[in-house]
PDB file of C-alpha atoms in Angstrom:
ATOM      1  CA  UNK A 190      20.326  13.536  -5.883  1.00 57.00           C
ATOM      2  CA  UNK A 191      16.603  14.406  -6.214  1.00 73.00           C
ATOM      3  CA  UNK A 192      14.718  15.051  -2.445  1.00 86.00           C
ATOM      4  CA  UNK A 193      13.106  11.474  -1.102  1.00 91.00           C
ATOM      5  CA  UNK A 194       9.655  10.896  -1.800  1.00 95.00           C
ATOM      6  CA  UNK A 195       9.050  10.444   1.995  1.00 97.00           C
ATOM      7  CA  UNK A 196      11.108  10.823   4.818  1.00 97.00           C
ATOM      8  CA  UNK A 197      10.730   9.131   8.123  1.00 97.00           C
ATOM      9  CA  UNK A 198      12.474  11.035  11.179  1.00 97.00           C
ATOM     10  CA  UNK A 199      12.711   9.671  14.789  1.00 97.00           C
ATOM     11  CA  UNK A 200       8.989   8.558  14.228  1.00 97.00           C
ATOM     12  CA  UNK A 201       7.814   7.194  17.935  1.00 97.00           C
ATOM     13  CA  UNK A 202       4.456   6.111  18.722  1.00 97.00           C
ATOM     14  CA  UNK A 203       3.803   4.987  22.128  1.00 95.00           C
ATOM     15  CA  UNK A 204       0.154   3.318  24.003  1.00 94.00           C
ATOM     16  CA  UNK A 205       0.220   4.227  27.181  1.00 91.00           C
ATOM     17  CA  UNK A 206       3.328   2.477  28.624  1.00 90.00           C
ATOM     18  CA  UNK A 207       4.014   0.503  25.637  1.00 93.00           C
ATOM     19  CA  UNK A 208       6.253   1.960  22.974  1.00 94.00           C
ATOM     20  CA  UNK A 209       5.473   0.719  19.365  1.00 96.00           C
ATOM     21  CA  UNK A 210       7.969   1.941  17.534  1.00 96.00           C
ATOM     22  CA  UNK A 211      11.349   3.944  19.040  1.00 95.00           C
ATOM     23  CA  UNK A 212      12.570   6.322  16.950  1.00 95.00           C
ATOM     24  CA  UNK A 213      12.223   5.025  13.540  1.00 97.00           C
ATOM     25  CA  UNK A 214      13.862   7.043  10.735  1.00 97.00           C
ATOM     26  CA  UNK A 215      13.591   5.766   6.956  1.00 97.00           C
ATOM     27  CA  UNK A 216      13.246   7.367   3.254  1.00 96.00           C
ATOM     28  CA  UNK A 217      11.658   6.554   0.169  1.00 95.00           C
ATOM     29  CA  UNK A 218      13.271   7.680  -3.193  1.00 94.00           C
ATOM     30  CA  UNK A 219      10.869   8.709  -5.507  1.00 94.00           C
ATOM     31  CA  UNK A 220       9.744   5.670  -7.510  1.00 92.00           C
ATOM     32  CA  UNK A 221      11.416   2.837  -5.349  1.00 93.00           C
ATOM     33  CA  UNK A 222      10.520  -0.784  -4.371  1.00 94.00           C
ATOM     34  CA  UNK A 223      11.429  -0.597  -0.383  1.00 96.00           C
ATOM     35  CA  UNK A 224      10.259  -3.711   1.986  1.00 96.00           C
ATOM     36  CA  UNK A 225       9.415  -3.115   5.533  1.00 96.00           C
ATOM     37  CA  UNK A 226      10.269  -6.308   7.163  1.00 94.00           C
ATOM     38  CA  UNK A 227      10.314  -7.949  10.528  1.00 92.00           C
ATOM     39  CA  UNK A 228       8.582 -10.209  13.380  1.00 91.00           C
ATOM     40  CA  UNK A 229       5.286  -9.768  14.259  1.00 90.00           C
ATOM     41  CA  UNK A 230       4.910  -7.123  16.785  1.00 90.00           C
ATOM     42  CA  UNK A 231       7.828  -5.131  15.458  1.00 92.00           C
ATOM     43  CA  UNK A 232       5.962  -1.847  14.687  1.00 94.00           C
ATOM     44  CA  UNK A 233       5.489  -2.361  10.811  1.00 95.00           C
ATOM     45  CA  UNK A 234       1.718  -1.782  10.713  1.00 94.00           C
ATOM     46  CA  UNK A 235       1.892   0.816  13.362  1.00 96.00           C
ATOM     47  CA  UNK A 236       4.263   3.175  11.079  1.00 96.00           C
ATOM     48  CA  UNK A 237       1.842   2.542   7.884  1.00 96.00           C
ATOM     49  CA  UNK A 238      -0.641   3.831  10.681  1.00 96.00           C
ATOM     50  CA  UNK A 239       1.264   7.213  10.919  1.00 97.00           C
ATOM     51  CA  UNK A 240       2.160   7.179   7.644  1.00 97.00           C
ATOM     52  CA  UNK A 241      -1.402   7.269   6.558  1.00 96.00           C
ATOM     53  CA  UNK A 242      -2.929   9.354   9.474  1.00 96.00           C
ATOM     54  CA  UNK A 243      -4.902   6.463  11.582  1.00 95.00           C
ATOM     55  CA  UNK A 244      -2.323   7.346  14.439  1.00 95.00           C
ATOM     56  CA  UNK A 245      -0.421  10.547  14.996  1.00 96.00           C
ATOM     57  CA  UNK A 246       3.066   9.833  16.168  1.00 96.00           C
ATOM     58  CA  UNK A 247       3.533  10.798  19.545  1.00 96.00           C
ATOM     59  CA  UNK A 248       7.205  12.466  18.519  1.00 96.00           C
ATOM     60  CA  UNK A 249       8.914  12.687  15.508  1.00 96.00           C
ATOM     61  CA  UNK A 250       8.125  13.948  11.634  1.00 97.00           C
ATOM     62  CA  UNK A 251       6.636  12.609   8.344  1.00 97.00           C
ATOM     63  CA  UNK A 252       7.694  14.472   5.079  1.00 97.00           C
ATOM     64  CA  UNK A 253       6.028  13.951   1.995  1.00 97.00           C
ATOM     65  CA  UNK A 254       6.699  15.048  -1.213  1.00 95.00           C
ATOM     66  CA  UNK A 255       8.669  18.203   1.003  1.00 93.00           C
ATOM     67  CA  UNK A 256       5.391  18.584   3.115  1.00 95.00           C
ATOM     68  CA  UNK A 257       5.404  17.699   6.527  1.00 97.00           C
ATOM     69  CA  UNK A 258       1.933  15.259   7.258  1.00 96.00           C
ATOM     70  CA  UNK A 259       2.745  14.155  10.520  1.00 95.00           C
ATOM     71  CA  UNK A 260      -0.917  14.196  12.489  1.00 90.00           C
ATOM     72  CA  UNK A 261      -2.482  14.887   9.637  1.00 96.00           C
ATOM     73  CA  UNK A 262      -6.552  13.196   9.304  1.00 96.00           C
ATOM     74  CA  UNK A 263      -6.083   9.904   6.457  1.00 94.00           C
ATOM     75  CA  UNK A 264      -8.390  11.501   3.852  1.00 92.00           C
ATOM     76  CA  UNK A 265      -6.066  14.329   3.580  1.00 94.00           C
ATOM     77  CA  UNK A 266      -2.978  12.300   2.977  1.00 96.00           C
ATOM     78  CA  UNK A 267      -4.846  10.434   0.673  1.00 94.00           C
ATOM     79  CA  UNK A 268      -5.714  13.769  -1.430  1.00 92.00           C
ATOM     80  CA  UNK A 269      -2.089  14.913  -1.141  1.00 94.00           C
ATOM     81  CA  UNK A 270      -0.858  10.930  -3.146  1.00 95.00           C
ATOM     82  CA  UNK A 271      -0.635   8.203  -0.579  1.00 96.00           C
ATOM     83  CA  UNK A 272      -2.751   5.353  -0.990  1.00 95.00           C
ATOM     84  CA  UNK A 273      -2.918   1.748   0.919  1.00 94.00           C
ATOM     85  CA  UNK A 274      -4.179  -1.490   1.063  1.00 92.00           C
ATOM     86  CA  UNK A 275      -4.809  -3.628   4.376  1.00 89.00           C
ATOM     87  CA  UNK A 276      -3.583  -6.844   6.368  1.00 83.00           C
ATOM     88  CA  UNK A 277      -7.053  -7.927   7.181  1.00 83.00           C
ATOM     89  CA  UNK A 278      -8.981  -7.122   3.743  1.00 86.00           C
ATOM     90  CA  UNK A 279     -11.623  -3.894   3.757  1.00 87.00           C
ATOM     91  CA  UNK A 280     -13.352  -4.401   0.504  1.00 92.00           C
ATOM     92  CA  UNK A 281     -17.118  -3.447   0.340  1.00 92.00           C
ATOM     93  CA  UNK A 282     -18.223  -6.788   0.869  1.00 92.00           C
ATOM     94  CA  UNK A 283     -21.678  -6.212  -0.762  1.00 94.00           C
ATOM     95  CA  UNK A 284     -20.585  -3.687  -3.629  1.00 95.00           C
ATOM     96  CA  UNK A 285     -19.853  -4.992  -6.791  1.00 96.00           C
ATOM     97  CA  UNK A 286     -15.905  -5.223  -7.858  1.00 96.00           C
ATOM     98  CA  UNK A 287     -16.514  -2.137 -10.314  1.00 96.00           C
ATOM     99  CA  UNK A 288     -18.729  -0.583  -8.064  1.00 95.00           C
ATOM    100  CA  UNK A 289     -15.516  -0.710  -5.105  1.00 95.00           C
ATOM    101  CA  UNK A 290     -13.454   0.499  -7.697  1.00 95.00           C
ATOM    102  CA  UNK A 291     -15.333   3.173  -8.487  1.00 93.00           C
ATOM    103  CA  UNK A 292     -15.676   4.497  -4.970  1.00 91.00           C
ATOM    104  CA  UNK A 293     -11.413   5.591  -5.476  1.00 89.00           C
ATOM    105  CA  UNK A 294     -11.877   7.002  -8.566  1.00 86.00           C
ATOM    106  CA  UNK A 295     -14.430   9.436  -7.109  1.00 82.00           C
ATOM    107  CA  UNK A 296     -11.867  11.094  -4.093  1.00 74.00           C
ATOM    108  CA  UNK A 297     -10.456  13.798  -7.093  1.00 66.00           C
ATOM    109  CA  UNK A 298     -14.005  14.105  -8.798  1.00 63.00           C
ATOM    110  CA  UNK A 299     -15.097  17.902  -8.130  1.00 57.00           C
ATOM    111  CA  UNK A 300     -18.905  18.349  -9.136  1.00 56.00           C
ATOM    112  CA  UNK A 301     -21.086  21.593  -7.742  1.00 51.00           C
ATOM    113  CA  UNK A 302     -24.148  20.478  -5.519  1.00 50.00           C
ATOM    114  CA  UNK A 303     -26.181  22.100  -8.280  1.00 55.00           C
ATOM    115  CA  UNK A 304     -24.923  20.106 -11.552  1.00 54.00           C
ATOM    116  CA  UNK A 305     -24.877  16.754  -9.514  1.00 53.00           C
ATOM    117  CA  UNK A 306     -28.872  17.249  -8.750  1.00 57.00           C
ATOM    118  CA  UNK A 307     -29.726  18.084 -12.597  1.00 58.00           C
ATOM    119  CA  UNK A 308     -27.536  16.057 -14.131  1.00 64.00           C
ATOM    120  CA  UNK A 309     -25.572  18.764 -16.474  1.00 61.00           C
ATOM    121  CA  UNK A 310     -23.570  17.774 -19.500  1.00 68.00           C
ATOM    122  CA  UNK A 311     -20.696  17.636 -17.325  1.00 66.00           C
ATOM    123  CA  UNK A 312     -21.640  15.713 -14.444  1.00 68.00           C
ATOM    124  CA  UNK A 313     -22.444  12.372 -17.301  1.00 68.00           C
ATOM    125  CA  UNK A 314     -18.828  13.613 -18.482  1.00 76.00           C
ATOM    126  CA  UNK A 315     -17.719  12.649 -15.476  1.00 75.00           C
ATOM    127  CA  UNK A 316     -19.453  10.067 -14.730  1.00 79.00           C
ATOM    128  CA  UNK A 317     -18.393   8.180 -17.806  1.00 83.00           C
ATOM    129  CA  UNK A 318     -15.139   9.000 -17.404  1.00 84.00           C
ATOM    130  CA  UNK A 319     -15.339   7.440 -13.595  1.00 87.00           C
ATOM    131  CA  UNK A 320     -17.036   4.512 -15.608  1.00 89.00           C
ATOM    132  CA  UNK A 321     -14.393   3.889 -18.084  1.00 89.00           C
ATOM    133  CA  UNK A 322     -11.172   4.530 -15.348  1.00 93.00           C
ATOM    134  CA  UNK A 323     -12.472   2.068 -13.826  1.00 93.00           C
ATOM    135  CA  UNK A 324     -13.194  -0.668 -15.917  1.00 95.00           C
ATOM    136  CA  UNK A 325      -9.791  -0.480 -16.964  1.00 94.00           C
ATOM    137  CA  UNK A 326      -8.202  -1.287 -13.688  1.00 94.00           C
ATOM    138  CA  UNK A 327     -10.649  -4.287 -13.346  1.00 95.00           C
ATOM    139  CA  UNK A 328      -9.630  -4.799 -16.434  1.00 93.00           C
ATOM    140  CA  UNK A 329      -5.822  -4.614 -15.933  1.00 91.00           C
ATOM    141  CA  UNK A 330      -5.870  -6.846 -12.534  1.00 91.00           C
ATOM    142  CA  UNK A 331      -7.426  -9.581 -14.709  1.00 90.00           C
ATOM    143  CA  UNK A 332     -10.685  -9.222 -12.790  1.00 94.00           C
ATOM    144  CA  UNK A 333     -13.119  -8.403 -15.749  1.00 94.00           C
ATOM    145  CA  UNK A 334     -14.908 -11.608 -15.625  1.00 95.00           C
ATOM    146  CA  UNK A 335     -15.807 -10.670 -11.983  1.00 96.00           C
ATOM    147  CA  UNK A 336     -16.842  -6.723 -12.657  1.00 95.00           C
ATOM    148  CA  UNK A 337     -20.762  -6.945 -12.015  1.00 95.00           C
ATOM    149  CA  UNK A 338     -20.237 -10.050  -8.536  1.00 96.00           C
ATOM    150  CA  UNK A 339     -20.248  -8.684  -5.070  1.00 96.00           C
ATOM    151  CA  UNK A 340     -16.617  -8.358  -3.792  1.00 95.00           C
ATOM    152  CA  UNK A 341     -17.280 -11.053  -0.979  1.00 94.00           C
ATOM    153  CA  UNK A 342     -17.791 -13.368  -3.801  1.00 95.00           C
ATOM    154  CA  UNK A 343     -14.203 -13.761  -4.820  1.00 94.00           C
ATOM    155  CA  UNK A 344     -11.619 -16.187  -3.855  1.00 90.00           C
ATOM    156  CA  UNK A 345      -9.407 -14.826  -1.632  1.00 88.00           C
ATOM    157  CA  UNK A 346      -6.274 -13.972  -4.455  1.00 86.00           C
ATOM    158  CA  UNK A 347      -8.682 -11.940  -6.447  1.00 90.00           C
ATOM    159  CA  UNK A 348     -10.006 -10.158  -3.388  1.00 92.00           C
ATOM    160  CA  UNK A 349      -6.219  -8.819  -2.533  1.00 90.00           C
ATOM    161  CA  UNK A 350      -5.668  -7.737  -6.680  1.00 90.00           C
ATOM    162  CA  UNK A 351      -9.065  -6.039  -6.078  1.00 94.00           C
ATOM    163  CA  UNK A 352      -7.584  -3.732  -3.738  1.00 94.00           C
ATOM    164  CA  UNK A 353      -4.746  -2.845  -5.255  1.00 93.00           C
ATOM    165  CA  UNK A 354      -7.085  -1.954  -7.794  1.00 94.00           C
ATOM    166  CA  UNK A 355      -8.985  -0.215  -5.666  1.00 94.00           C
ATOM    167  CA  UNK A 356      -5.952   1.763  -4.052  1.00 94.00           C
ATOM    168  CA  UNK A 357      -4.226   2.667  -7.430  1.00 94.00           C
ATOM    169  CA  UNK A 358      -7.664   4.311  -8.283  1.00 93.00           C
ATOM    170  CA  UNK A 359      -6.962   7.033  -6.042  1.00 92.00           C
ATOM    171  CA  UNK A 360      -3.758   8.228  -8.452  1.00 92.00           C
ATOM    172  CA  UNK A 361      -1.737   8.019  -5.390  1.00 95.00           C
ATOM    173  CA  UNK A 362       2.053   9.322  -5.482  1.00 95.00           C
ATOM    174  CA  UNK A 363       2.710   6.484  -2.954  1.00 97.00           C
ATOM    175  CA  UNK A 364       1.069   3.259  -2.279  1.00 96.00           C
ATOM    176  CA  UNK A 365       1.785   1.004   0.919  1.00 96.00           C
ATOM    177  CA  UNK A 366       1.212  -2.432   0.412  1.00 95.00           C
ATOM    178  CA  UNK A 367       0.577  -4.428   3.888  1.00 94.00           C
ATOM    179  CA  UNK A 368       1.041  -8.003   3.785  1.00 92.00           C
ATOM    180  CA  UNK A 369      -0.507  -7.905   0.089  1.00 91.00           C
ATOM    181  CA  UNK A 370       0.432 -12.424  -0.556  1.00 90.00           C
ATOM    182  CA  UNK A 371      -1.011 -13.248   2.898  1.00 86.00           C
ATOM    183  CA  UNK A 372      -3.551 -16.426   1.981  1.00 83.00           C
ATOM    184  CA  UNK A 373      -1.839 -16.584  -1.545  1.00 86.00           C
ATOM    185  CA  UNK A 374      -1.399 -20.042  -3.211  1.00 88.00           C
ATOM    186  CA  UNK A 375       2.709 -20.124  -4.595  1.00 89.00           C
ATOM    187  CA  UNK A 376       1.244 -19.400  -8.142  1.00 89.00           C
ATOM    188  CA  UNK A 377      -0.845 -15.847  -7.119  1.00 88.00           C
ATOM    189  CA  UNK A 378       2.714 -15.254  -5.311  1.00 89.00           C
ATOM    190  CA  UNK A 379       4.199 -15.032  -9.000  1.00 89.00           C
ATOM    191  CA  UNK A 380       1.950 -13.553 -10.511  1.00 88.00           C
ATOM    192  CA  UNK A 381       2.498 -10.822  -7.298  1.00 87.00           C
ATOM    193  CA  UNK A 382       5.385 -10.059  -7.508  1.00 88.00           C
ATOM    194  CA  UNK A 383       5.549  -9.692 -11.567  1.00 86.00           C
ATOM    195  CA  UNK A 384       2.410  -7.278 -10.860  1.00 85.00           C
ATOM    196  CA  UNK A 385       4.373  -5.380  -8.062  1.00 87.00           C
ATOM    197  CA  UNK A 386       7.103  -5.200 -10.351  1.00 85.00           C
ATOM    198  CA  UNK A 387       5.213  -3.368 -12.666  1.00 83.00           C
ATOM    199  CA  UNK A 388       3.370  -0.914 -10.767  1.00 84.00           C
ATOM    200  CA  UNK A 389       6.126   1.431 -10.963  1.00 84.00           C
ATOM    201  CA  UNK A 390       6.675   1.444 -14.492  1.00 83.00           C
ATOM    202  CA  UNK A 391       2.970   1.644 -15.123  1.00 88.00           C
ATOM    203  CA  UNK A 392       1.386   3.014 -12.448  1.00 90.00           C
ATOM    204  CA  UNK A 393       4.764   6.115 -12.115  1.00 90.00           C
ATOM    205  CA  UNK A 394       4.093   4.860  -7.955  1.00 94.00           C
ATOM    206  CA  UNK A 395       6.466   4.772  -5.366  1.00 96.00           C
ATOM    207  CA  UNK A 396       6.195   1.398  -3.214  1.00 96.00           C
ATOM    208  CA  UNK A 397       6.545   0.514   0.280  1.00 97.00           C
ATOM    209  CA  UNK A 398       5.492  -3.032   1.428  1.00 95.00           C
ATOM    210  CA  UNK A 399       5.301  -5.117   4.460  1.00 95.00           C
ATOM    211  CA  UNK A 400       5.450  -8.686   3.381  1.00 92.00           C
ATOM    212  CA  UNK A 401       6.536 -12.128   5.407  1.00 91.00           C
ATOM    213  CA  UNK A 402       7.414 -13.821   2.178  1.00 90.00           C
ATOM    214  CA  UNK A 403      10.836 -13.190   1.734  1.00 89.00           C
ATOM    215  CA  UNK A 404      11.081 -14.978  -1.960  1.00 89.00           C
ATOM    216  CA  UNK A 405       8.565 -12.481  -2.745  1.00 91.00           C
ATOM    217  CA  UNK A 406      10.222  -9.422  -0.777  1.00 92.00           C
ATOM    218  CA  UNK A 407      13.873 -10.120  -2.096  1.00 90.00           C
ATOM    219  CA  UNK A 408      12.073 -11.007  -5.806  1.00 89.00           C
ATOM    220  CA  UNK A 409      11.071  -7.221  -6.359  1.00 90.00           C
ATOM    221  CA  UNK A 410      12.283  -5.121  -3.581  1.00 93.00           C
ATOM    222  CA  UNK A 411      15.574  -3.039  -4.108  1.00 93.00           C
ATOM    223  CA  UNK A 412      15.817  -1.661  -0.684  1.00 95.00           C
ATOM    224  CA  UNK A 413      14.731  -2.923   2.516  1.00 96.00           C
ATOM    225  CA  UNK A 414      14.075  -1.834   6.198  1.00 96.00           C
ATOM    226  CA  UNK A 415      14.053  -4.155   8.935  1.00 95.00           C
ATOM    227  CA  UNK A 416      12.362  -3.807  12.271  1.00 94.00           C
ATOM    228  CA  UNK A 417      12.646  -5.226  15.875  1.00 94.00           C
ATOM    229  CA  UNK A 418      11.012  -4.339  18.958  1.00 93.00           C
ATOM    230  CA  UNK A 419      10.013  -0.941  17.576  1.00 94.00           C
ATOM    231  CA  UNK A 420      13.650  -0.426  16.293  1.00 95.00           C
ATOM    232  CA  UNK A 421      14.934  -0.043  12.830  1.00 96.00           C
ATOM    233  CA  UNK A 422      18.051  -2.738  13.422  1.00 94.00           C
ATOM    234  CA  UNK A 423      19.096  -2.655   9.622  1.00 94.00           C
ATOM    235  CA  UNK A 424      18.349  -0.984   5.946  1.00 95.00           C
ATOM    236  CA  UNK A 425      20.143  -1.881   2.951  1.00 95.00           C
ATOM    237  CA  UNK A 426      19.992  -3.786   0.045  1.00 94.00           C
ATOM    238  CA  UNK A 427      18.268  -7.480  -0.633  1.00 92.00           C
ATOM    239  CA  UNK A 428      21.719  -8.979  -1.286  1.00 92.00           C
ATOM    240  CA  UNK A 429      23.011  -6.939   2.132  1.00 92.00           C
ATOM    241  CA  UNK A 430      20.052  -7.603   3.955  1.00 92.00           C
ATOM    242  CA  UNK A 431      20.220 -11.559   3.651  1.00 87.00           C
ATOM    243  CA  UNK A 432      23.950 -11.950   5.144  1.00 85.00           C
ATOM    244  CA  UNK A 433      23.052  -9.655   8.376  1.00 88.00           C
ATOM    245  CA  UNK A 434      23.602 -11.376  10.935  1.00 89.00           C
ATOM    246  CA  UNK A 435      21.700  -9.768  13.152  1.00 89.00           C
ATOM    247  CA  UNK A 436      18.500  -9.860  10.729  1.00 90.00           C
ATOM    248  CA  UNK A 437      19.359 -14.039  10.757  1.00 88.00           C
ATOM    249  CA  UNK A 438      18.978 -14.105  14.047  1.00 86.00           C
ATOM    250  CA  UNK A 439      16.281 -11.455  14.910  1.00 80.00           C
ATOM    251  CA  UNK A 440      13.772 -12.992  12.060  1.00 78.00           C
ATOM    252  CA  UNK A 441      14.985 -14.667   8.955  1.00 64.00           C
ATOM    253  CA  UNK A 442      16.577 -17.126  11.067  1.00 62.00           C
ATOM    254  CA  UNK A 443      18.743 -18.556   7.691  1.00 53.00           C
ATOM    255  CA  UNK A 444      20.044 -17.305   4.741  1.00 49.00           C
ATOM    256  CA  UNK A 445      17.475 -16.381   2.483  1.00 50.00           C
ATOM    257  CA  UNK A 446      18.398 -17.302  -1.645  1.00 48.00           C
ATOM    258  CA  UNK A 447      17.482 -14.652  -3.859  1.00 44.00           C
TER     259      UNK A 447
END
């Protein structure tokens, strides 16, 4: 068995008197599809929080990649692979989609102060390269015909692919998807979940989502965690997680088909 890709260990995060999430202990394999699922309120956005340094948990560990990066600052777990989108969109609204594309790509880019003023050989080398990385993605999320419009100027399905793109510029190891179909018409839900599908294959990324569609969770997740009141209160499979009967009654509330 090779060593998770993350690991999650008694993770608790508490505001004042209120505790978000109670000892919450999870792990990734390297390259899986796992759903973080639950009512709102349950403590899913707070643990991509400490997962991706905006809060530091107030006890337990994060291991990634065998390096603990518990209270660790978010750009440095972003250099060491993990990447995210967000609920509530964060595109530069008044960049162009290329141009917000191209902001990821430039987190690895190492330049001297010196070749950056003059303009050396290698700093157009890079630049181009930057250029053409990018113009792929756009390319690949079927937003080409968009490249040169301000990112506020989508509709709101092309706006979500844009920051995937965005987030899978940064060559991350790991990328956490939160609520990535919210405002999605049933069609741009398809065409979702074939896309998350392939991230893995094409992309080599390890996936962890929170999602409230659960056609679209069970349609491409293999393994999911479920969380209530802070608690994990089951993990398993779709097929396992469907029949719980304490995940009907906590949030699913009927039998979800597959």
């Amino acid at each position: 068995m090779s060593a998770p890709a993350l690991e999650a260990r008694g993770l608790v995060r508490r505001f004042g008197g209120l505790i978000a999430t109670d000892d919450v202990s999870f792990q990734l394999a390297p390259g899986a599809r796992q759903a973080l699922i639950g009512p709102n309120g349950a403590g899913k956005t707070t643990i991509f929080n400490l997962l991706t340094g905006v809060y530091a948990p107030s006890s337990g560990s994060i291991v990634f990649r065998g390096e603990s990066i518990a209270g660790h600052q978010p750009h440095e777990i972003a250099e060491k692979g993990i990447s995210r989108t967000f609920q509530n969109i964060r595109l530069f609204p008044q960049m162009s989609v290329l141009d917000n594309v191209k902001t990821a790509c430039y987190m690895h880019l190492r330049q001297s102060l010196p070749g950056a003023i003059v303009k050396s050989k290698a700093s157009y080398a890079a630049e181009e390269a930057v250029e053409g990385k990018a113009a792929r993605l756009v390319e690949r999320f079927g937003l080409s015909r968009y490249s040169g419009d301000f990112a506020r100027s989508l509709p709101y399905g092309e706006q979500r692919r844009l920051e995937i793109a965005r987030a899978l510029a940064t060559d991350p190891k790991l990328i956490l998807l939160d609520e990535p179909a919210a405002g999605m018409n049933p069609q741009e839900k398809i065409e979702l979940m074939e896309r998350i599908r392939l991230l893995r294959s094409e992309f080599n990324v390890t996936i962890l989502l929170i999602e409230h569609d659960m056609r679209l969770v069970m349609g491409c997740c293999e393994r999911i965690v479920v969380l209530d009141y802070g608690k994990v209160i089951a993990e398993g499979s779709p097929e396992e997680i469907q029949g719980n009967p304490q995940v009907i009654e906590a949030y699913l509330g009927e039998v979800v088909a597959l």
